[in-house]
GROMACS .gro file of C-alpha atoms in nm:
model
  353
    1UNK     CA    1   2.026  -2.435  -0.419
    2UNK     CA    2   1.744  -2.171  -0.325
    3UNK     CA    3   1.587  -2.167   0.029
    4UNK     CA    4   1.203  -2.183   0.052
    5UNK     CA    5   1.034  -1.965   0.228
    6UNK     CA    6   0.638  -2.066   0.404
    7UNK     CA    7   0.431  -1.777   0.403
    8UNK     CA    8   0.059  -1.846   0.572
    9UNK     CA    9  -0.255  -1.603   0.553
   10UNK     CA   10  -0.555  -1.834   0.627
   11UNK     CA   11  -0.623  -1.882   0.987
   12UNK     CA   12  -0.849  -2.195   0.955
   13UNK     CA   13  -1.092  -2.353   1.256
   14UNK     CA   14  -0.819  -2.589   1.314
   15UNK     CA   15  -0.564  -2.343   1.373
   16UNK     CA   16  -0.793  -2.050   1.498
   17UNK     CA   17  -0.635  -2.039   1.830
   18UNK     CA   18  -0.318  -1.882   1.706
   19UNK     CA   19  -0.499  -1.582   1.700
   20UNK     CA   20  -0.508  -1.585   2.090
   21UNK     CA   21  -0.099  -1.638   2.088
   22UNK     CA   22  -0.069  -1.267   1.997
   23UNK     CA   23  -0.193  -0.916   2.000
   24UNK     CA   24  -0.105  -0.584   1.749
   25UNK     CA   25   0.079  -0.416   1.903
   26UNK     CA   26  -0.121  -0.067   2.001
   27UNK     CA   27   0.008   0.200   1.782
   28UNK     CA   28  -0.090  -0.035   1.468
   29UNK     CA   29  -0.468  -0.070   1.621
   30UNK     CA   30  -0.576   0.182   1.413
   31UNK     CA   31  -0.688  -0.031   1.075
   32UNK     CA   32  -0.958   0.079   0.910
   33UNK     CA   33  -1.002  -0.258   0.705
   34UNK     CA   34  -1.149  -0.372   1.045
   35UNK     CA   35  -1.447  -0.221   0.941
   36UNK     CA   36  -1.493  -0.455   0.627
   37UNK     CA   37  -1.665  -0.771   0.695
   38UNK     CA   38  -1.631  -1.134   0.546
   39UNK     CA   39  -1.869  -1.031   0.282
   40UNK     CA   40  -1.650  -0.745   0.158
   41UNK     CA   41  -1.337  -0.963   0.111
   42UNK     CA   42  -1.139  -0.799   0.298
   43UNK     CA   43  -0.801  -0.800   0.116
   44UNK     CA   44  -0.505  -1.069   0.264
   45UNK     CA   45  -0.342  -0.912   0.590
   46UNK     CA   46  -0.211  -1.126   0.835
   47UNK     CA   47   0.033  -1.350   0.763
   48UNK     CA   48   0.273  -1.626   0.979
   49UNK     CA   49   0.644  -1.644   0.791
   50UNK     CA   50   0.903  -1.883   0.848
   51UNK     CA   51   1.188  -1.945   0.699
   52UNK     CA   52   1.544  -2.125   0.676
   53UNK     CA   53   1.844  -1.950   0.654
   54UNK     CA   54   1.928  -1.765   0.307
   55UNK     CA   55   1.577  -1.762   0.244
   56UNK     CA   56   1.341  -1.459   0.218
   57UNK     CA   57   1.162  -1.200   0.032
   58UNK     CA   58   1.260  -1.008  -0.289
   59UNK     CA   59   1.236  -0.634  -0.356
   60UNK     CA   60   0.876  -0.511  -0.345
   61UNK     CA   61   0.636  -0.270  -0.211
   62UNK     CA   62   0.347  -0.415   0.011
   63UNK     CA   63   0.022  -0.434  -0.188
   64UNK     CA   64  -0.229  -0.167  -0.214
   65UNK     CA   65  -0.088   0.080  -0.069
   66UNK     CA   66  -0.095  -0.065   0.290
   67UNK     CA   67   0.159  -0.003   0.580
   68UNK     CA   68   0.295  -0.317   0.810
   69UNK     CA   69   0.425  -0.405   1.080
   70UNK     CA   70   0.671  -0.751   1.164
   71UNK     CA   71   0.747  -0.909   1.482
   72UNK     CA   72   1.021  -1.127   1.490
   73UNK     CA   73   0.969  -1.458   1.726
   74UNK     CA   74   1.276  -1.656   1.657
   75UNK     CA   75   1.618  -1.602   1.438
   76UNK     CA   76   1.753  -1.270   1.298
   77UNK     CA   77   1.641  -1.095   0.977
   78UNK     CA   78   1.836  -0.832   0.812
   79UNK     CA   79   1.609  -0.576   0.591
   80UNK     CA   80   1.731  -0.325   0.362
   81UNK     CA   81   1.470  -0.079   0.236
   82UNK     CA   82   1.470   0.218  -0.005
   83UNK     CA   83   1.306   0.546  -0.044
   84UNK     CA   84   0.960   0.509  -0.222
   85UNK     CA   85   1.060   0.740  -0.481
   86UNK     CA   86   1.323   0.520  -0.598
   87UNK     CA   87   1.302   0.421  -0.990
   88UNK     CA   88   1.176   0.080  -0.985
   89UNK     CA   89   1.471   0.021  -1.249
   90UNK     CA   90   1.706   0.047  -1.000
   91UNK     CA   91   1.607  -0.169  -0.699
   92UNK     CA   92   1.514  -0.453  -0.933
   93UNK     CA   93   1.722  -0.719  -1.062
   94UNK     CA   94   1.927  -0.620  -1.423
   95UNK     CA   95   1.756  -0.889  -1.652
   96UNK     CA   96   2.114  -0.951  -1.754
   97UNK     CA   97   2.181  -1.051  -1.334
   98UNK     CA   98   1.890  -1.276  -1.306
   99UNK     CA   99   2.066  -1.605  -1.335
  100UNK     CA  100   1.866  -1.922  -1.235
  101UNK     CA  101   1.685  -1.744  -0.964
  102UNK     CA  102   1.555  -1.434  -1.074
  103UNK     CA  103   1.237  -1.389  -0.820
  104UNK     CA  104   1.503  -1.492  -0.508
  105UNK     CA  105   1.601  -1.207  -0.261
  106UNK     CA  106   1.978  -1.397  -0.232
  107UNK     CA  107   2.019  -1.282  -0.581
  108UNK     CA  108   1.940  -0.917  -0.508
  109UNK     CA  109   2.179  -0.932  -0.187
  110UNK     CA  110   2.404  -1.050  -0.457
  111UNK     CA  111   2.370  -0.805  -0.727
  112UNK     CA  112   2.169  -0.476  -0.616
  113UNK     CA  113   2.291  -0.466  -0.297
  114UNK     CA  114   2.646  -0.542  -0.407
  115UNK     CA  115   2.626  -0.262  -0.589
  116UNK     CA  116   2.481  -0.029  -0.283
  117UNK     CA  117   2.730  -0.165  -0.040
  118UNK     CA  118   3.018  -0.023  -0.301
  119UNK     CA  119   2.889   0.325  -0.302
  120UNK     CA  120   2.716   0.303  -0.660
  121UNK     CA  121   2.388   0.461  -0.583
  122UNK     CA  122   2.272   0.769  -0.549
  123UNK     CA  123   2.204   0.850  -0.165
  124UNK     CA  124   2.162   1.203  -0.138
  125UNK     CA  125   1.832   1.145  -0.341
  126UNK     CA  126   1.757   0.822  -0.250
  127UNK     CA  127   1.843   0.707   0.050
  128UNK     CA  128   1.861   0.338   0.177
  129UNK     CA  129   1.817   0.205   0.529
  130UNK     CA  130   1.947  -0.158   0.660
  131UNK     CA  131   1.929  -0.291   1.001
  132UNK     CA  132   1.937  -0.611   1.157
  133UNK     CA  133   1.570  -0.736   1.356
  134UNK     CA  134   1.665  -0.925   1.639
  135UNK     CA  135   1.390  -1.180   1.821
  136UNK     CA  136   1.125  -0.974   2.014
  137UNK     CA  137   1.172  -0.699   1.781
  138UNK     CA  138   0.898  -0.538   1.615
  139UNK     CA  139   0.958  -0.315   1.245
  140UNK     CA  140   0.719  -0.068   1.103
  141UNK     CA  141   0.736  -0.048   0.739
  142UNK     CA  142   0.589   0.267   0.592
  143UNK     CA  143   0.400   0.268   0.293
  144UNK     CA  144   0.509   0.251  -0.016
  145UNK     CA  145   0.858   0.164   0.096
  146UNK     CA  146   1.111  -0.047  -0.130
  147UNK     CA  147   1.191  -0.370   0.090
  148UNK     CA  148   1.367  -0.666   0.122
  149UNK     CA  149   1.452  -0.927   0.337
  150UNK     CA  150   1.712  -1.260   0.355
  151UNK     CA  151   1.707  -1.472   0.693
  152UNK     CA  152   2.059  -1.532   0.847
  153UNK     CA  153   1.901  -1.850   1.001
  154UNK     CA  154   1.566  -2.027   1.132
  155UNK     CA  155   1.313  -1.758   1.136
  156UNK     CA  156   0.920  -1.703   1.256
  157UNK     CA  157   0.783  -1.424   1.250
  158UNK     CA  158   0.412  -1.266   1.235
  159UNK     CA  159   0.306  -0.972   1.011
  160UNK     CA  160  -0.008  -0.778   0.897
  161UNK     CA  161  -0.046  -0.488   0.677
  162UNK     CA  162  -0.290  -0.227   0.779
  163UNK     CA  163  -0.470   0.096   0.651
  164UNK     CA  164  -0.460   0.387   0.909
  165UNK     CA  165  -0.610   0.728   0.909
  166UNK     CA  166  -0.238   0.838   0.851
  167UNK     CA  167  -0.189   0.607   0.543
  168UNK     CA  168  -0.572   0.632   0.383
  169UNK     CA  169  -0.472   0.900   0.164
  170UNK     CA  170  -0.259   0.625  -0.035
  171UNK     CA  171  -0.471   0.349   0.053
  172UNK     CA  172  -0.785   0.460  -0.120
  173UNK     CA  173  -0.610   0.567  -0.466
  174UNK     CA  174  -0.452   0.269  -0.476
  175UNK     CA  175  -0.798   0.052  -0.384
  176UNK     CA  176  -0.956   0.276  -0.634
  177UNK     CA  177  -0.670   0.121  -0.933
  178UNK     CA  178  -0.637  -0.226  -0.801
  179UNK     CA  179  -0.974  -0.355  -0.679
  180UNK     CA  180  -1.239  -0.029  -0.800
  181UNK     CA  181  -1.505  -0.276  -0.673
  182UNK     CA  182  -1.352  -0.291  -0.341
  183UNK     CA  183  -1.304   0.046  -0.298
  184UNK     CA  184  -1.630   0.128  -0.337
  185UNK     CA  185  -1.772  -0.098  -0.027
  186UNK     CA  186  -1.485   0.032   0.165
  187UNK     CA  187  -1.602   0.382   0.040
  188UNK     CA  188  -1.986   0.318   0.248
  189UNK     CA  189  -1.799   0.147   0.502
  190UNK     CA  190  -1.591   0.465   0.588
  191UNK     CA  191  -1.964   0.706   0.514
  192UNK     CA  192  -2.121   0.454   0.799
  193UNK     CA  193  -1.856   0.401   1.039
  194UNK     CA  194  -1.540   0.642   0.988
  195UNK     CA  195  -1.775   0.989   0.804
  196UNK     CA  196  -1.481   1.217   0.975
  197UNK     CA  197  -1.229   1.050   0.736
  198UNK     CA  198  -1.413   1.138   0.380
  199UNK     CA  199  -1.234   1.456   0.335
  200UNK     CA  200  -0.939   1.247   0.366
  201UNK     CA  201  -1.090   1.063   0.097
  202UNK     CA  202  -1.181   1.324  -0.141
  203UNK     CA  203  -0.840   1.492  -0.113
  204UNK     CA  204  -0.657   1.186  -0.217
  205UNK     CA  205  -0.944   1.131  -0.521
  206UNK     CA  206  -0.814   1.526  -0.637
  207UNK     CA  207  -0.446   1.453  -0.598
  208UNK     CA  208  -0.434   1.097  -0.679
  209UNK     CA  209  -0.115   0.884  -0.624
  210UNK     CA  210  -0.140   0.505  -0.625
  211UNK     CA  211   0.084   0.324  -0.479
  212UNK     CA  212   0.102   0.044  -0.782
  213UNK     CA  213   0.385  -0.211  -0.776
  214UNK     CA  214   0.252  -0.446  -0.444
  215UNK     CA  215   0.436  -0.764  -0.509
  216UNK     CA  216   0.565  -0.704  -0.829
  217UNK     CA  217   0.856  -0.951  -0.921
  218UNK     CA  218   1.260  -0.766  -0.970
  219UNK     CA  219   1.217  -0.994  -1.305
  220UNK     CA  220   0.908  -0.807  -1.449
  221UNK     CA  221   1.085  -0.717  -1.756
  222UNK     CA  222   1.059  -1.016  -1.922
  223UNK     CA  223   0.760  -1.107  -2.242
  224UNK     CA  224   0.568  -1.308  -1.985
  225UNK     CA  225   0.295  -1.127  -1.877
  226UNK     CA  226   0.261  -1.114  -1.490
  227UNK     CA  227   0.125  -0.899  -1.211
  228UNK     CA  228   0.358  -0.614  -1.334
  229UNK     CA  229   0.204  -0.596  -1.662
  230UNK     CA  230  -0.147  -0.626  -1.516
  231UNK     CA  231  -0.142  -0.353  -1.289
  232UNK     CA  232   0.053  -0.094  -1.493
  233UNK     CA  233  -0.224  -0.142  -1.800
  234UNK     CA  234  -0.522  -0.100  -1.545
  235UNK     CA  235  -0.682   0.210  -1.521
  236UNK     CA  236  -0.901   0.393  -1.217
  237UNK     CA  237  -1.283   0.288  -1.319
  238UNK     CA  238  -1.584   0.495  -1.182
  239UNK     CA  239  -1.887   0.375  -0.981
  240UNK     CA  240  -2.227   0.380  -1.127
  241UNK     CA  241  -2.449   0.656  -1.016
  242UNK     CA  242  -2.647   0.476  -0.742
  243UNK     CA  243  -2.637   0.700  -0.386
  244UNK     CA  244  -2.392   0.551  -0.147
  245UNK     CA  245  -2.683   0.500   0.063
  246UNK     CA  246  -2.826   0.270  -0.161
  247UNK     CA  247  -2.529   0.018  -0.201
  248UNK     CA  248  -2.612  -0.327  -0.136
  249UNK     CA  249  -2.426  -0.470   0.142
  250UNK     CA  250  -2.454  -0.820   0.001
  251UNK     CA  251  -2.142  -1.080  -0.007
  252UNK     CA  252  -2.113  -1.022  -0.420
  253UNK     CA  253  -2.129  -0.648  -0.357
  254UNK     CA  254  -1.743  -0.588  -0.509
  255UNK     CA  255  -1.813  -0.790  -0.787
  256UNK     CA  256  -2.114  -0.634  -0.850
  257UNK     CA  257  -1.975  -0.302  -0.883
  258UNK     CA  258  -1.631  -0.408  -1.057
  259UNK     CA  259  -1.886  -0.573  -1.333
  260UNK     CA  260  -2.046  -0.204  -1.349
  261UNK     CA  261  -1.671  -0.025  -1.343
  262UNK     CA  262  -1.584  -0.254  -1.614
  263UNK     CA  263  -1.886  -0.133  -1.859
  264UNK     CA  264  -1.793   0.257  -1.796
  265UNK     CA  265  -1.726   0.412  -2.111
  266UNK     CA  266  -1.356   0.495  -2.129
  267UNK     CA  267  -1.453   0.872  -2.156
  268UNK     CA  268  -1.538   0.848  -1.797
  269UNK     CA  269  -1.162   0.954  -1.720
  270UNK     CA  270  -1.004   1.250  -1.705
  271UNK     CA  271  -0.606   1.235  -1.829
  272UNK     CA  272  -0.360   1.525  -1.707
  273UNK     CA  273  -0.060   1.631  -1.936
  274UNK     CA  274   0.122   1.365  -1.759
  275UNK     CA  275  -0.038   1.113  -1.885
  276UNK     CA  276  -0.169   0.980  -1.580
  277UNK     CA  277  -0.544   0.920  -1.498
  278UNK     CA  278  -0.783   1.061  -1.238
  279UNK     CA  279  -1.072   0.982  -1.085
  280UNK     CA  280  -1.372   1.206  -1.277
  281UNK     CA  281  -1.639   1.429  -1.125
  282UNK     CA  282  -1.888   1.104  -1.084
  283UNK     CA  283  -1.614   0.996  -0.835
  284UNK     CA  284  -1.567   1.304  -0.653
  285UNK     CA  285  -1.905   1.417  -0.651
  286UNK     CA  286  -2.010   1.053  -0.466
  287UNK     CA  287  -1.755   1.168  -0.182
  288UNK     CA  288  -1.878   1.508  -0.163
  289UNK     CA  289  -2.242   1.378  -0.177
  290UNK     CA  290  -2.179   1.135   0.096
  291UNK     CA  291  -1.982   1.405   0.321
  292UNK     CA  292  -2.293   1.653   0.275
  293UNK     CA  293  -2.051   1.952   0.163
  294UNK     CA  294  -2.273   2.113  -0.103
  295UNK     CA  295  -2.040   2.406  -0.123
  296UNK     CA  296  -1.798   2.231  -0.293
  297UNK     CA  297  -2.028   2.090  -0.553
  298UNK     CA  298  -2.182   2.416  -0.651
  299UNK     CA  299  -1.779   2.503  -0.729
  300UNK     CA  300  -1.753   2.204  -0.970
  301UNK     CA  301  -2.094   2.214  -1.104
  302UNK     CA  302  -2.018   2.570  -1.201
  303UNK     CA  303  -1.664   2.484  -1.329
  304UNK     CA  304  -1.594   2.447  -1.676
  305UNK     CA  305  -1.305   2.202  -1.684
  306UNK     CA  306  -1.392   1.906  -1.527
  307UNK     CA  307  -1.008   1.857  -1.428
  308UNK     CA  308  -0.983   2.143  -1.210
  309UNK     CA  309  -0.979   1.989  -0.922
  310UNK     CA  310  -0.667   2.035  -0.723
  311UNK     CA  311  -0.789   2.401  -0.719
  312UNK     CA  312  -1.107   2.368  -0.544
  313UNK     CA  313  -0.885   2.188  -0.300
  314UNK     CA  314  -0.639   2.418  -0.284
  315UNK     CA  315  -0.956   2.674  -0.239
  316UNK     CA  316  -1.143   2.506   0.029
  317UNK     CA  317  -0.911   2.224   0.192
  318UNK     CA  318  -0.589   2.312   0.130
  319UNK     CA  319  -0.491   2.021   0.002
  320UNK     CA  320  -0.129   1.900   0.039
  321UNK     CA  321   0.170   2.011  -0.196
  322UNK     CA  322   0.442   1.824  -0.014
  323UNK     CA  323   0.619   1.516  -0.197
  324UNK     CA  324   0.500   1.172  -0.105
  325UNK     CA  325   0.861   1.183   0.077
  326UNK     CA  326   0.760   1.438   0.319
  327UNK     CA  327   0.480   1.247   0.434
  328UNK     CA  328   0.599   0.974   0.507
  329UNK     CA  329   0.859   1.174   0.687
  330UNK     CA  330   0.531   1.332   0.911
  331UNK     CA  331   0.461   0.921   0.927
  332UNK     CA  332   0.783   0.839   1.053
  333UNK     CA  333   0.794   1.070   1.293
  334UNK     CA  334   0.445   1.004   1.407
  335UNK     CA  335   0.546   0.653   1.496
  336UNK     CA  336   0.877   0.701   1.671
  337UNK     CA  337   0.704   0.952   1.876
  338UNK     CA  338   0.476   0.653   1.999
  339UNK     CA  339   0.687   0.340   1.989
  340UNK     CA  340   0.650   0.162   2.330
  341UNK     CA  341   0.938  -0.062   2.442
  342UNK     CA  342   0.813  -0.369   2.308
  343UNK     CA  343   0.736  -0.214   1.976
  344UNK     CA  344   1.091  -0.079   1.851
  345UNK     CA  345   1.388  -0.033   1.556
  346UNK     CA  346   1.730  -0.166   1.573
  347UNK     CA  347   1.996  -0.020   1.415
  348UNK     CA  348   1.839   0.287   1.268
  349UNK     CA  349   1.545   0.451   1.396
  350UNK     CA  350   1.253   0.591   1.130
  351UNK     CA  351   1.375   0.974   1.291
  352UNK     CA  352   1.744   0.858   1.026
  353UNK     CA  353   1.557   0.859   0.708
   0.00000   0.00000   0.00000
């Protein structure tokens, strides 16, 4: 028999006061979805978990993009994750391994792991961490990471995902494939509150890598369609041409603009060899116009291929070539180097991966 697992995200008037019971902790302060109001929807990011033994969560990567962090009140969890680069075929459940709970993270202890724990798996390129969280422990989860969790008994524990200056450069991508409306309120959010961060912005619009799986299920390989299927067929829409200072700031603002993303003509995107799409020169040019740079725009306005880009970048903000790996290495080591006592990682620290 499967163990259930609650999993809470609205903090109602009733139950408000929780919110007084705890504080982030201070190196996960910076969260740049604090500037989004009520009206934007902010996405889902706080969450109380508790949970009997054997129970837990399966294999996934935490939705759009986002980085977390989970303090552990009561009981003992035990958390294995893998390298971001890892194949999603081999952290997920084999269809053929599914059995009668195919969405439970017991069965992946039972099968994936199995198969870690005797040495099948390829380490040198992609490594896994486990460790044990203890009560009073706090765990930073990078994003993008592969993770799972079982509870070895009665556990309680309070999590939030959070978009950092560090992490933006995934976060926005992502936001631009997942919710395009949303990332466009977020986009005059950041012009009005955070302007320092839009070349952050435009360098992860030129070298675009979403972070796409969230919550997807280890059993997305079935003929059912689910949230697996949904999100790989999406694509990354473009905003109308209104000037950022012009957006509405009204509570149907991302619905307004996913409604005009929508009714973009599909030429709108640009498609590299790969086969992957980017965001066009409407989307870049709204960055650059809200950032003032008119330097760069002269480049692309006088630039005959409209994918070009990651040279401009290269020219004038010499944008990153290192694999998404090595950045979250430069992550990892940006935490550990700020970890306060009451804000640490057992068994392995981040400085192992």
């Amino acid at each position: 028999m499967t163990s259930l697992i609650l999993v809470q995200n609205r903090i109602r008037k009733k139950t408000k006061d929780l919110l007084n019971d705890y504080e982030v902790p201070p190196i996960f302060r910076d969260d740049l979805f604090e500037i989004l109001d009520r009206n934007s929807k902010r996405p889902p990011y706080r969450w109380i978990v508790i949970g009997p033994a054997r129970s837990g969560t399966n294999i996934h990567i935490d939705p759009l993009g986002t980085s977390a962090w989970n303090s552990l009140i009561y009981g003992h969890k035990r958390w294995v994750l893998i390298h971001p680069d890892t194949p999603k075929e081999l952290v997920r459940i084999p269809k053929s391994a599914q059995g009668v709970h195919p969405k439970e993270s017991i069965t992946w202890f039972m099968t994936v792991y199995k198969r870690i724990c005797d040495g099948d798996w390829p380490f040198d390129k992609y490594p896994v961490l486990e460790l044990r969280q203890n009560p009073g422990e706090t765990l930073f989860v990078p994003c993008g990471w592969w993770h799972v969790v079982i509870n070895e008994d009665i556990t309680i524990a309070i999590t939030q995902n959070f978009c950092s200056s560090i992490n933006l450069i995934r976060v926005y991508p992502t936001i631009c494939e997942e919710r395009p409306g949303l990332s466009h309120v977020f986009l005059k959010k950041l012009n009005e509150n955070r302007p320092d961060l839009l070349e952050t912005v435009y360098k992860s619009l030129l070298d675009s890598k979403p972070i796409l799986d969230g919550y997807s299920s280890s059993s997305c390989d079935g003929g059912e369609t689910n949230e697996c299927e949904l999100t790989s067929s999406s694509s990354i829409s473009v905003p109308d041409s209104t000037e950022l200072s012009n957006y509405s700031s009204s509570s149907d603002e991302e619905e307004r603009y996913s409604n005009d993303a929508c009714s973009s003509n599909v030429t709108n995107s640009a498609v590299v060899e790969d086969g992957s799409e980017e965001l066009n020169r409407k989307e870049v040019r709204h960055v650059l116009e809200a950032s003032g740079d008119r330097s760069i725009l002269e480049k692309i306005d006088s630039s005959e291929n409209s994918t070009s880009y990651n040279d401009l970048a290269n020219d004038e903000y010499t944008a990153t070539d290192t694999s998404r790996s090595d950045e979250l290495m430069k992550l990892s080591r940006y935490v550990t180097q700020k970890i306060d006592q009451d804000c640490f990682f057992t068994h392995h620290s981040l400085e192992d991966f």
